[in-house]
Amino acid sequence: MPFAENSVMKSKYLPVVLSLALISFRSNPDNERIAYPDGYRDWTHVKTYIVGPKNPAFKVIGGFNHVYGNEKAMKGYQSGDFPDGSVIVSDVIATVEDSITIREANRDHIDVMMKENGTWIFETFK
């Protein structure tokens, strides 16, 4: 496992990647463990966005955010109704900037969102 340490994400700056549906969520209050999503980069790439230094969420999710969804999540993006078992990963990668380009640097962490029993739970893997 490339990221041995994980912790529950308690930030108010959760990645905004579920723009197609209204959701209810909790920040994993029972300290349930979400398994590290091995192979998530082989899932469907949903989108990439950059959180820059002027964004209030920069300290938490600053940089490139590559979003991936498993097969169930992709059905949810299409229908607007995400079934239990949907998993969405935001791969947060720091940036390096010069006068011409913004490039990827090292991975900071991944945020994992999983729908279980009709509720989204979250975990961060450092």
GROMACS .gro file of N, CA, C and O in nm:
model
  504
    1MET      N    1   0.084  -0.117   0.000
    1MET     CA    2   0.000   0.000   0.000
    1MET      C    3   0.089   0.124   0.000
    1MET      O    4   0.168   0.143   0.092
    2PRO      N    5   0.075   0.213  -0.099
    2PRO     CA    6   0.164   0.327  -0.108
    2PRO      C    7   0.143   0.430   0.002
    2PRO      O    8   0.230   0.506   0.033
    3PHE      N    9   0.027   0.435   0.063
    3PHE     CA   10  -0.001   0.531   0.168
    3PHE      C   11  -0.039   0.454   0.293
    3PHE      O   12  -0.150   0.409   0.310
    4ALA      N   13   0.056   0.437   0.383
    4ALA     CA   14   0.034   0.353   0.500
    4ALA      C   15  -0.053   0.420   0.604
    4ALA      O   16  -0.128   0.355   0.674
    5GLU      N   17  -0.047   0.551   0.613
    5GLU     CA   18  -0.121   0.621   0.716
    5GLU      C   19  -0.251   0.674   0.659
    5GLU      O   20  -0.255   0.731   0.552
    6ASN      N   21  -0.360   0.654   0.729
    6ASN     CA   22  -0.486   0.714   0.686
    6ASN      C   23  -0.557   0.772   0.806
    6ASN      O   24  -0.532   0.736   0.919
    7SER      N   25  -0.646   0.865   0.779
    7SER     CA   26  -0.719   0.929   0.887
    7SER      C   27  -0.852   0.977   0.834
    7SER      O   28  -0.870   0.994   0.715
    8VAL      N   29  -0.943   0.998   0.924
    8VAL     CA   30  -1.076   1.045   0.885
    8VAL      C   31  -1.066   1.192   0.847
    8VAL      O   32  -1.008   1.272   0.919
    9MET      N   33  -1.124   1.227   0.734
    9MET     CA   34  -1.122   1.366   0.689
    9MET      C   35  -1.230   1.442   0.763
    9MET      O   36  -1.347   1.408   0.755
   10LYS      N   37  -1.192   1.544   0.838
   10LYS     CA   38  -1.287   1.620   0.916
   10LYS      C   39  -1.296   1.764   0.869
   10LYS      O   40  -1.356   1.846   0.934
   11SER      N   41  -1.236   1.795   0.758
   11SER     CA   42  -1.232   1.931   0.707
   11SER      C   43  -1.366   1.970   0.648
   11SER      O   44  -1.438   1.888   0.593
   12LYS      N   45  -1.396   2.098   0.657
   12LYS     CA   46  -1.517   2.147   0.590
   12LYS      C   47  -1.495   2.162   0.440
   12LYS      O   48  -1.586   2.190   0.366
   13TYR      N   49  -1.371   2.142   0.394
   13TYR     CA   50  -1.339   2.156   0.253
   13TYR      C   51  -1.337   2.022   0.183
   13TYR      O   52  -1.240   1.984   0.120
   14LEU      N   53  -1.444   1.945   0.192
   14LEU     CA   54  -1.452   1.819   0.121
   14LEU      C   55  -1.454   1.845  -0.028
   14LEU      O   56  -1.511   1.944  -0.074
   15PRO      N   57  -1.392   1.759  -0.106
   15PRO     CA   58  -1.391   1.782  -0.250
   15PRO      C   59  -1.532   1.790  -0.307
   15PRO      O   60  -1.619   1.713  -0.271
   16VAL      N   61  -1.554   1.886  -0.393
   16VAL     CA   62  -1.685   1.904  -0.453
   16VAL      C   63  -1.685   1.832  -0.588
   16VAL      O   64  -1.654   1.891  -0.689
   17VAL      N   65  -1.717   1.703  -0.584
   17VAL     CA   66  -1.716   1.626  -0.707
   17VAL      C   67  -1.851   1.561  -0.736
   17VAL      O   68  -1.866   1.494  -0.836
   18LEU      N   69  -1.948   1.585  -0.651
   18LEU     CA   70  -2.079   1.523  -0.671
   18LEU      C   71  -2.181   1.627  -0.715
   18LEU      O   72  -2.293   1.631  -0.668
   19SER      N   73  -2.142   1.710  -0.808
   19SER     CA   74  -2.226   1.822  -0.847
   19SER      C   75  -2.354   1.780  -0.918
   19SER      O   76  -2.443   1.862  -0.937
   20LEU      N   77  -2.367   1.654  -0.956
   20LEU     CA   78  -2.486   1.610  -1.028
   20LEU      C   79  -2.597   1.560  -0.937
   20LEU      O   80  -2.704   1.525  -0.983
   21ALA      N   81  -2.574   1.552  -0.807
   21ALA     CA   82  -2.674   1.494  -0.718
   21ALA      C   83  -2.673   1.563  -0.583
   21ALA      O   84  -2.571   1.612  -0.538
   22LEU      N   85  -2.790   1.566  -0.518
   22LEU     CA   86  -2.797   1.610  -0.380
   22LEU      C   87  -2.758   1.492  -0.294
   22LEU      O   88  -2.803   1.380  -0.315
   23ILE      N   89  -2.676   1.516  -0.194
   23ILE     CA   90  -2.629   1.405  -0.113
   23ILE      C   91  -2.640   1.437   0.035
   23ILE      O   92  -2.643   1.553   0.075
   24SER      N   93  -2.646   1.333   0.115
   24SER     CA   94  -2.625   1.349   0.259
   24SER      C   95  -2.493   1.281   0.288
   24SER      O   96  -2.453   1.188   0.218
   25PHE      N   97  -2.419   1.329   0.387
   25PHE     CA   98  -2.289   1.269   0.413
   25PHE      C   99  -2.254   1.282   0.559
   25PHE      O  100  -2.308   1.362   0.632
   26ARG      N  101  -2.158   1.201   0.598
   26ARG     CA  102  -2.098   1.211   0.731
   26ARG      C  103  -1.949   1.189   0.716
   26ARG      O  104  -1.904   1.125   0.623
   27SER      N  105  -1.871   1.241   0.807
   27SER     CA  106  -1.726   1.224   0.802
   27SER      C  107  -1.685   1.102   0.882
   27SER      O  108  -1.604   1.110   0.973
   28ASN      N  109  -1.744   0.990   0.850
   28ASN     CA  110  -1.706   0.862   0.909
   28ASN      C  111  -1.709   0.867   1.062
   28ASN      O  112  -1.609   0.839   1.127
   29PRO      N  113  -1.824   0.902   1.124
   29PRO     CA  114  -1.828   0.925   1.269
   29PRO      C  115  -1.800   0.801   1.352
   29PRO      O  116  -1.756   0.813   1.466
   30ASP      N  117  -1.823   0.685   1.298
   30ASP     CA  118  -1.799   0.562   1.373
   30ASP      C  119  -1.657   0.512   1.353
   30ASP      O  120  -1.624   0.402   1.395
   31ASN      N  121  -1.573   0.596   1.290
   31ASN     CA  122  -1.434   0.562   1.261
   31ASN      C  123  -1.423   0.431   1.183
   31ASN      O  124  -1.333   0.352   1.204
   32GLU      N  125  -1.519   0.409   1.095
   32GLU     CA  126  -1.515   0.292   1.008
   32GLU      C  127  -1.400   0.312   0.911
   32GLU      O  128  -1.371   0.422   0.869
   33ARG      N  129  -1.337   0.206   0.874
   33ARG     CA  130  -1.227   0.214   0.779
   33ARG      C  131  -1.279   0.185   0.639
   33ARG      O  132  -1.346   0.085   0.616
   34ILE      N  133  -1.247   0.274   0.549
   34ILE     CA  134  -1.270   0.249   0.408
   34ILE      C  135  -1.141   0.188   0.357
   34ILE      O  136  -1.033   0.240   0.384
   35ALA      N  137  -1.150   0.080   0.284
   35ALA     CA  138  -1.030   0.016   0.231
   35ALA      C  139  -0.962   0.108   0.130
   35ALA      O  140  -1.028   0.180   0.055
   36TYR      N  141  -0.829   0.104   0.127
   36TYR     CA  142  -0.756   0.179   0.026
   36TYR      C  143  -0.799   0.129  -0.111
   36TYR      O  144  -0.799   0.008  -0.136
   37PRO      N  145  -0.836   0.218  -0.202
   37PRO     CA  146  -0.892   0.177  -0.332
   37PRO      C  147  -0.783   0.139  -0.433
   37PRO      O  148  -0.758   0.212  -0.529
   38ASP      N  149  -0.721   0.024  -0.412
   38ASP     CA  150  -0.618  -0.022  -0.506
   38ASP      C  151  -0.670  -0.019  -0.649
   38ASP      O  152  -0.783  -0.059  -0.676
   39GLY      N  153  -0.589   0.031  -0.740
   39GLY     CA  154  -0.625   0.033  -0.882
   39GLY      C  155  -0.719   0.144  -0.922
   39GLY      O  156  -0.771   0.144  -1.035
   40TYR      N  157  -0.742   0.243  -0.835
   40TYR     CA  158  -0.839   0.348  -0.869
   40TYR      C  159  -0.800   0.425  -0.994
   40TYR      O  160  -0.886   0.478  -1.064
   41ARG      N  161  -0.673   0.431  -1.027
   41ARG     CA  162  -0.632   0.503  -1.149
   41ARG      C  163  -0.673   0.430  -1.276
   41ARG      O  164  -0.665   0.484  -1.385
   42ASP      N  165  -0.719   0.305  -1.262
   42ASP     CA  166  -0.774   0.231  -1.375
   42ASP      C  167  -0.924   0.252  -1.389
   42ASP      O  168  -0.985   0.205  -1.483
   43TRP      N  169  -0.986   0.319  -1.291
   43TRP     CA  170  -1.128   0.350  -1.298
   43TRP      C  171  -1.149   0.462  -1.400
   43TRP      O  172  -1.054   0.515  -1.458
   44THR      N  173  -1.272   0.503  -1.417
   44THR     CA  174  -1.303   0.612  -1.510
   44THR      C  175  -1.256   0.745  -1.451
   44THR      O  176  -1.285   0.777  -1.336
   45HIS      N  177  -1.182   0.821  -1.532
   45HIS     CA  178  -1.140   0.955  -1.492
   45HIS      C  179  -1.260   1.047  -1.515
   45HIS      O  180  -1.308   1.062  -1.627
   46VAL      N  181  -1.308   1.110  -1.409
   46VAL     CA  182  -1.426   1.196  -1.416
   46VAL      C  183  -1.387   1.337  -1.459
   46VAL      O  184  -1.446   1.393  -1.551
   47LYS      N  185  -1.287   1.393  -1.391
   47LYS     CA  186  -1.240   1.527  -1.426
   47LYS      C  187  -1.115   1.558  -1.345
   47LYS      O  188  -1.080   1.488  -1.251
   48THR      N  189  -1.049   1.666  -1.385
   48THR     CA  190  -0.935   1.720  -1.311
   48THR      C  191  -0.962   1.868  -1.291
   48THR      O  192  -1.010   1.936  -1.382
   49TYR      N  193  -0.934   1.915  -1.172
   49TYR     CA  194  -0.945   2.058  -1.146
   49TYR      C  195  -0.826   2.099  -1.060
   49TYR      O  196  -0.762   2.016  -0.995
   50ILE      N  197  -0.794   2.228  -1.063
   50ILE     CA  198  -0.682   2.280  -0.984
   50ILE      C  199  -0.738   2.374  -0.878
   50ILE      O  200  -0.817   2.464  -0.909
   51VAL      N  201  -0.697   2.352  -0.754
   51VAL     CA  202  -0.730   2.443  -0.645
   51VAL      C  203  -0.607   2.529  -0.622
   51VAL      O  204  -0.502   2.479  -0.582
   52GLY      N  205  -0.620   2.658  -0.653
   52GLY     CA  206  -0.507   2.749  -0.644
   52GLY      C  207  -0.496   2.819  -0.510
   52GLY      O  208  -0.584   2.807  -0.425
   53PRO      N  209  -0.387   2.893  -0.491
   53PRO     CA  210  -0.359   2.957  -0.363
   53PRO      C  211  -0.462   3.060  -0.317
   53PRO      O  212  -0.470   3.090  -0.199
   54LYS      N  213  -0.542   3.113  -0.407
   54LYS     CA  214  -0.644   3.210  -0.367
   54LYS      C  215  -0.771   3.142  -0.314
   54LYS      O  216  -0.857   3.208  -0.257
   55ASN      N  217  -0.782   3.013  -0.331
   55ASN     CA  218  -0.897   2.937  -0.284
   55ASN      C  219  -0.883   2.911  -0.135
   55ASN      O  220  -0.778   2.868  -0.089
   56PRO      N  221  -0.990   2.933  -0.056
   56PRO     CA  222  -0.980   2.908   0.089
   56PRO      C  223  -0.949   2.762   0.123
   56PRO      O  224  -0.902   2.733   0.233
   57ALA      N  225  -0.972   2.670   0.032
   57ALA     CA  226  -0.945   2.528   0.056
   57ALA      C  227  -0.803   2.488   0.020
   57ALA      O  228  -0.765   2.372   0.035
   58PHE      N  229  -0.722   2.583  -0.024
   58PHE     CA  230  -0.589   2.552  -0.074
   58PHE      C  231  -0.503   2.476   0.026
   58PHE      O  232  -0.433   2.382  -0.010
   59LYS      N  233  -0.506   2.513   0.154
   59LYS     CA  234  -0.423   2.447   0.254
   59LYS      C  235  -0.459   2.300   0.270
   59LYS      O  236  -0.377   2.220   0.312
   60VAL      N  237  -0.581   2.263   0.236
   60VAL     CA  238  -0.628   2.125   0.254
   60VAL      C  239  -0.620   2.046   0.124
   60VAL      O  240  -0.573   1.932   0.123
   61ILE      N  241  -0.667   2.104   0.014
   61ILE     CA  242  -0.672   2.030  -0.113
   61ILE      C  243  -0.608   2.108  -0.227
   61ILE      O  244  -0.645   2.092  -0.343
   62GLY      N  245  -0.508   2.189  -0.197
   62GLY     CA  246  -0.442   2.269  -0.299
   62GLY      C  247  -0.366   2.184  -0.399
   62GLY      O  248  -0.304   2.084  -0.363
   63GLY      N  249  -0.374   2.221  -0.525
   63GLY     CA  250  -0.302   2.153  -0.631
   63GLY      C  251  -0.398   2.088  -0.730
   63GLY      O  252  -0.514   2.124  -0.740
   64PHE      N  253  -0.345   1.992  -0.805
   64PHE     CA  254  -0.427   1.916  -0.899
   64PHE      C  255  -0.515   1.819  -0.820
   64PHE      O  256  -0.469   1.755  -0.726
   65ASN      N  257  -0.639   1.809  -0.859
   65ASN     CA  258  -0.731   1.712  -0.801
   65ASN      C  259  -0.786   1.628  -0.917
   65ASN      O  260  -0.869   1.675  -0.995
   66HIS      N  261  -0.734   1.506  -0.930
   66HIS     CA  262  -0.781   1.414  -1.034
   66HIS      C  263  -0.890   1.327  -0.971
   66HIS      O  264  -0.866   1.262  -0.868
   67VAL      N  265  -1.007   1.326  -1.031
   67VAL     CA  266  -1.122   1.255  -0.974
   67VAL      C  267  -1.151   1.130  -1.055
   67VAL      O  268  -1.160   1.136  -1.178
   68TYR      N  269  -1.164   1.017  -0.985
   68TYR     CA  270  -1.193   0.887  -1.047
   68TYR      C  271  -1.317   0.827  -0.983
   68TYR      O  272  -1.340   0.845  -0.864
   69GLY      N  273  -1.395   0.753  -1.062
   69GLY     CA  274  -1.512   0.685  -1.008
   69GLY      C  275  -1.512   0.539  -1.047
   69GLY      O  276  -1.474   0.504  -1.160
   70ASN      N  277  -1.557   0.454  -0.954
   70ASN     CA  278  -1.572   0.313  -0.988
   70ASN      C  279  -1.697   0.295  -1.075
   70ASN      O  280  -1.770   0.391  -1.104
   71GLU      N  281  -1.724   0.174  -1.116
   71GLU     CA  282  -1.835   0.148  -1.208
   71GLU      C  283  -1.970   0.192  -1.151
   71GLU      O  284  -2.051   0.252  -1.221
   72LYS      N  285  -1.992   0.166  -1.023
   72LYS     CA  286  -2.119   0.207  -0.961
   72LYS      C  287  -2.132   0.359  -0.956
   72LYS      O  288  -2.239   0.414  -0.978
   73ALA      N  289  -2.022   0.427  -0.926
   73ALA     CA  290  -2.025   0.574  -0.923
   73ALA      C  291  -2.056   0.631  -1.061
   73ALA      O  292  -2.129   0.729  -1.073
   74MET      N  293  -2.004   0.567  -1.165
   74MET     CA  294  -2.029   0.617  -1.300
   74MET      C  295  -2.177   0.604  -1.335
   74MET      O  296  -2.233   0.690  -1.403
   75LYS      N  297  -2.243   0.498  -1.286
   75LYS     CA  298  -2.389   0.487  -1.305
   75LYS      C  299  -2.459   0.602  -1.234
   75LYS      O  300  -2.557   0.657  -1.284
   76GLY      N  301  -2.407   0.639  -1.118
   76GLY     CA  302  -2.465   0.752  -1.045
   76GLY      C  303  -2.446   0.884  -1.116
   76GLY      O  304  -2.537   0.967  -1.118
   77TYR      N  305  -2.329   0.905  -1.175
   77TYR     CA  306  -2.308   1.028  -1.251
   77TYR      C  307  -2.406   1.036  -1.368
   77TYR      O  308  -2.453   1.143  -1.404
   78GLN      N  309  -2.437   0.922  -1.429
   78GLN     CA  310  -2.528   0.920  -1.544
   78GLN      C  311  -2.673   0.941  -1.502
   78GLN      O  312  -2.748   1.011  -1.569
   79SER      N  313  -2.713   0.879  -1.391
   79SER     CA  314  -2.854   0.883  -1.350
   79SER      C  315  -2.884   0.991  -1.248
   79SER      O  316  -3.000   1.031  -1.232
   80GLY      N  317  -2.783   1.038  -1.175
   80GLY     CA  318  -2.806   1.133  -1.067
   80GLY      C  319  -2.840   1.064  -0.936
   80GLY      O  320  -2.862   1.129  -0.835
   81ASP      N  321  -2.845   0.930  -0.936
   81ASP     CA  322  -2.876   0.851  -0.817
   81ASP      C  323  -2.762   0.753  -0.794
   81ASP      O  324  -2.752   0.652  -0.863
   82PHE      N  325  -2.675   0.784  -0.699
   82PHE     CA  326  -2.557   0.701  -0.674
   82PHE      C  327  -2.594   0.582  -0.588
   82PHE      O  328  -2.640   0.600  -0.475
   83PRO      N  329  -2.574   0.459  -0.638
   83PRO     CA  330  -2.608   0.341  -0.559
   83PRO      C  331  -2.505   0.315  -0.449
   83PRO      O  332  -2.391   0.361  -0.457
   84ASP      N  333  -2.547   0.240  -0.347
   84ASP     CA  334  -2.452   0.195  -0.246
   84ASP      C  335  -2.338   0.121  -0.316
   84ASP      O  336  -2.359   0.051  -0.414
   85GLY      N  337  -2.219   0.138  -0.265
   85GLY     CA  338  -2.101   0.077  -0.327
   85GLY      C  339  -2.030   0.172  -0.423
   85GLY      O  340  -1.922   0.140  -0.473
   86SER      N  341  -2.090   0.290  -0.448
   86SER     CA  342  -2.022   0.390  -0.531
   86SER      C  343  -1.900   0.441  -0.455
   86SER      O  344  -1.908   0.470  -0.336
   87VAL      N  345  -1.787   0.450  -0.526
   87VAL     CA  346  -1.664   0.502  -0.466
   87VAL      C  347  -1.607   0.607  -0.560
   87VAL      O  348  -1.593   0.584  -0.681
   88ILE      N  349  -1.574   0.723  -0.504
   88ILE     CA  350  -1.514   0.833  -0.579
   88ILE      C  351  -1.385   0.871  -0.508
   88ILE      O  352  -1.381   0.884  -0.386
   89VAL      N  353  -1.279   0.886  -0.586
   89VAL     CA  354  -1.147   0.919  -0.533
   89VAL      C  355  -1.102   1.052  -0.591
   89VAL      O  356  -1.112   1.075  -0.711
   90SER      N  357  -1.054   1.140  -0.504
   90SER     CA  358  -0.990   1.263  -0.547
   90SER      C  359  -0.842   1.250  -0.513
   90SER      O  360  -0.805   1.245  -0.396
   91ASP      N  361  -0.759   1.240  -0.616
   91ASP     CA  362  -0.615   1.223  -0.603
   91ASP      C  363  -0.554   1.363  -0.600
   91ASP      O  364  -0.551   1.432  -0.702
   92VAL      N  365  -0.509   1.409  -0.483
   92VAL     CA  366  -0.462   1.546  -0.465
   92VAL      C  367  -0.310   1.549  -0.480
   92VAL      O  368  -0.237   1.487  -0.403
   93ILE      N  369  -0.265   1.625  -0.581
   93ILE     CA  370  -0.123   1.630  -0.615
   93ILE      C  371  -0.077   1.775  -0.611
   93ILE      O  372  -0.139   1.863  -0.671
   94ALA      N  373   0.031   1.799  -0.538
   94ALA     CA  374   0.086   1.934  -0.525
   94ALA      C  375   0.131   1.986  -0.662
   94ALA      O  376   0.150   1.909  -0.756
   95THR      N  377   0.147   2.117  -0.670
   95THR     CA  378   0.188   2.180  -0.796
   95THR      C  379   0.325   2.244  -0.783
   95THR      O  380   0.369   2.281  -0.674
   96VAL      N  381   0.391   2.256  -0.898
   96VAL     CA  382   0.514   2.333  -0.912
   96VAL      C  383   0.484   2.433  -1.022
   96VAL      O  384   0.436   2.397  -1.129
   97GLU      N  385   0.512   2.559  -0.994
   97GLU     CA  386   0.478   2.663  -1.091
   97GLU      C  387   0.601   2.746  -1.124
   97GLU      O  388   0.682   2.777  -1.037
   98ASP      N  389   0.614   2.776  -1.253
   98ASP     CA  390   0.715   2.872  -1.294
   98ASP      C  391   0.645   2.980  -1.374
   98ASP      O  392   0.523   2.988  -1.373
   99SER      N  393   0.718   3.062  -1.444
   99SER     CA  394   0.655   3.174  -1.515
   99SER      C  395   0.571   3.130  -1.633
   99SER      O  396   0.492   3.209  -1.685
  100ILE      N  397   0.584   3.005  -1.676
  100ILE     CA  398   0.512   2.959  -1.795
  100ILE      C  399   0.411   2.848  -1.767
  100ILE      O  400   0.304   2.846  -1.825
  101THR      N  401   0.444   2.757  -1.679
  101THR     CA  402   0.360   2.638  -1.662
  101THR      C  403   0.330   2.608  -1.515
  101THR      O  404   0.399   2.654  -1.424
  102ILE      N  405   0.227   2.527  -1.497
  102ILE     CA  406   0.195   2.466  -1.368
  102ILE      C  407   0.204   2.317  -1.392
  102ILE      O  408   0.137   2.262  -1.480
  103ARG      N  409   0.290   2.249  -1.313
  103ARG     CA  410   0.310   2.105  -1.331
  103ARG      C  411   0.278   2.031  -1.202
  103ARG      O  412   0.278   2.089  -1.094
  104GLU      N  413   0.258   1.900  -1.218
  104GLU     CA  414   0.237   1.816  -1.102
  104GLU      C  415   0.368   1.795  -1.027
  104GLU      O  416   0.474   1.781  -1.089
  105ALA      N  417   0.359   1.790  -0.895
  105ALA     CA  418   0.474   1.757  -0.810
  105ALA      C  419   0.441   1.623  -0.743
  105ALA      O  420   0.394   1.531  -0.809
  106ASN      N  421   0.458   1.614  -0.614
  106ASN     CA  422   0.432   1.490  -0.541
  106ASN      C  423   0.285   1.479  -0.498
  106ASN      O  424   0.220   1.580  -0.473
  107ARG      N  425   0.241   1.356  -0.486
  107ARG     CA  426   0.106   1.331  -0.434
  107ARG      C  427   0.102   1.375  -0.289
  107ARG      O  428   0.191   1.343  -0.210
  108ASP      N  429  -0.002   1.448  -0.253
  108ASP     CA  430  -0.020   1.490  -0.114
  108ASP      C  431  -0.103   1.387  -0.038
  108ASP      O  432  -0.066   1.344   0.069
  109HIS      N  433  -0.217   1.350  -0.095
  109HIS     CA  434  -0.305   1.251  -0.033
  109HIS      C  435  -0.415   1.215  -0.132
  109HIS      O  436  -0.425   1.275  -0.238
  110ILE      N  437  -0.497   1.116  -0.095
  110ILE     CA  438  -0.619   1.091  -0.171
  110ILE      C  439  -0.736   1.098  -0.074
  110ILE      O  440  -0.726   1.057   0.042
  111ASP      N  441  -0.846   1.155  -0.123
  111ASP     CA  442  -0.972   1.157  -0.050
  111ASP      C  443  -1.061   1.052  -0.113
  111ASP      O  444  -1.075   1.049  -0.236
  112VAL      N  445  -1.120   0.968  -0.030
  112VAL     CA  446  -1.207   0.860  -0.080
  112VAL      C  447  -1.346   0.882  -0.024
  112VAL      O  448  -1.363   0.903   0.097
  113MET      N  449  -1.445   0.877  -0.111
  113MET     CA  450  -1.585   0.889  -0.072
  113MET      C  451  -1.656   0.761  -0.113
  113MET      O  452  -1.644   0.718  -0.228
  114MET      N  453  -1.728   0.700  -0.021
  114MET     CA  454  -1.798   0.575  -0.049
  114MET      C  455  -1.941   0.587   0.002
  114MET      O  456  -1.965   0.633   0.114
  115LYS      N  457  -2.034   0.544  -0.082
  115LYS     CA  458  -2.174   0.546  -0.040
  115LYS      C  459  -2.209   0.412   0.021
  115LYS      O  460  -2.188   0.307  -0.040
  116GLU      N  461  -2.260   0.419   0.143
  116GLU     CA  462  -2.296   0.299   0.217
  116GLU      C  463  -2.424   0.326   0.294
  116GLU      O  464  -2.435   0.426   0.365
  117ASN      N  465  -2.522   0.238   0.278
  117ASN     CA  466  -2.652   0.254   0.345
  117ASN      C  467  -2.713   0.391   0.320
  117ASN      O  468  -2.768   0.454   0.410
  118GLY      N  469  -2.700   0.438   0.196
  118GLY     CA  470  -2.761   0.564   0.156
  118GLY      C  471  -2.689   0.689   0.201
  118GLY      O  472  -2.737   0.800   0.181
  119THR      N  473  -2.571   0.674   0.263
  119THR     CA  474  -2.496   0.787   0.316
  119THR      C  475  -2.352   0.781   0.264
  119THR      O  476  -2.294   0.675   0.253
  120TRP      N  477  -2.296   0.899   0.235
  120TRP     CA  478  -2.156   0.906   0.192
  120TRP      C  479  -2.067   0.913   0.314
  120TRP      O  480  -2.093   0.991   0.406
  121ILE      N  481  -1.963   0.831   0.315
  121ILE     CA  482  -1.860   0.841   0.420
  121ILE      C  483  -1.727   0.874   0.352
  121ILE      O  484  -1.710   0.848   0.233
  122PHE      N  485  -1.636   0.935   0.428
  122PHE     CA  486  -1.512   0.988   0.372
  122PHE      C  487  -1.393   0.939   0.450
  122PHE      O  488  -1.400   0.917   0.570
  123GLU      N  489  -1.282   0.925   0.380
  123GLU     CA  490  -1.155   0.890   0.444
  123GLU      C  491  -1.043   0.953   0.362
  123GLU      O  492  -1.054   0.968   0.241
  124THR      N  493  -0.937   0.992   0.429
  124THR     CA  494  -0.820   1.047   0.362
  124THR      C  495  -0.703   0.953   0.385
  124THR      O  496  -0.681   0.908   0.497
  125PHE      N  497  -0.629   0.923   0.279
  125PHE     CA  498  -0.509   0.842   0.287
  125PHE      C  499  -0.390   0.932   0.257
  125PHE      O  500  -0.384   0.991   0.150
  126LYS      N  501  -0.298   0.945   0.351
  126LYS     CA  502  -0.179   1.029   0.336
  126LYS      C  503  -0.073   0.953   0.260
  126LYS      O  504  -0.059   0.834   0.275
   0.00000   0.00000   0.00000
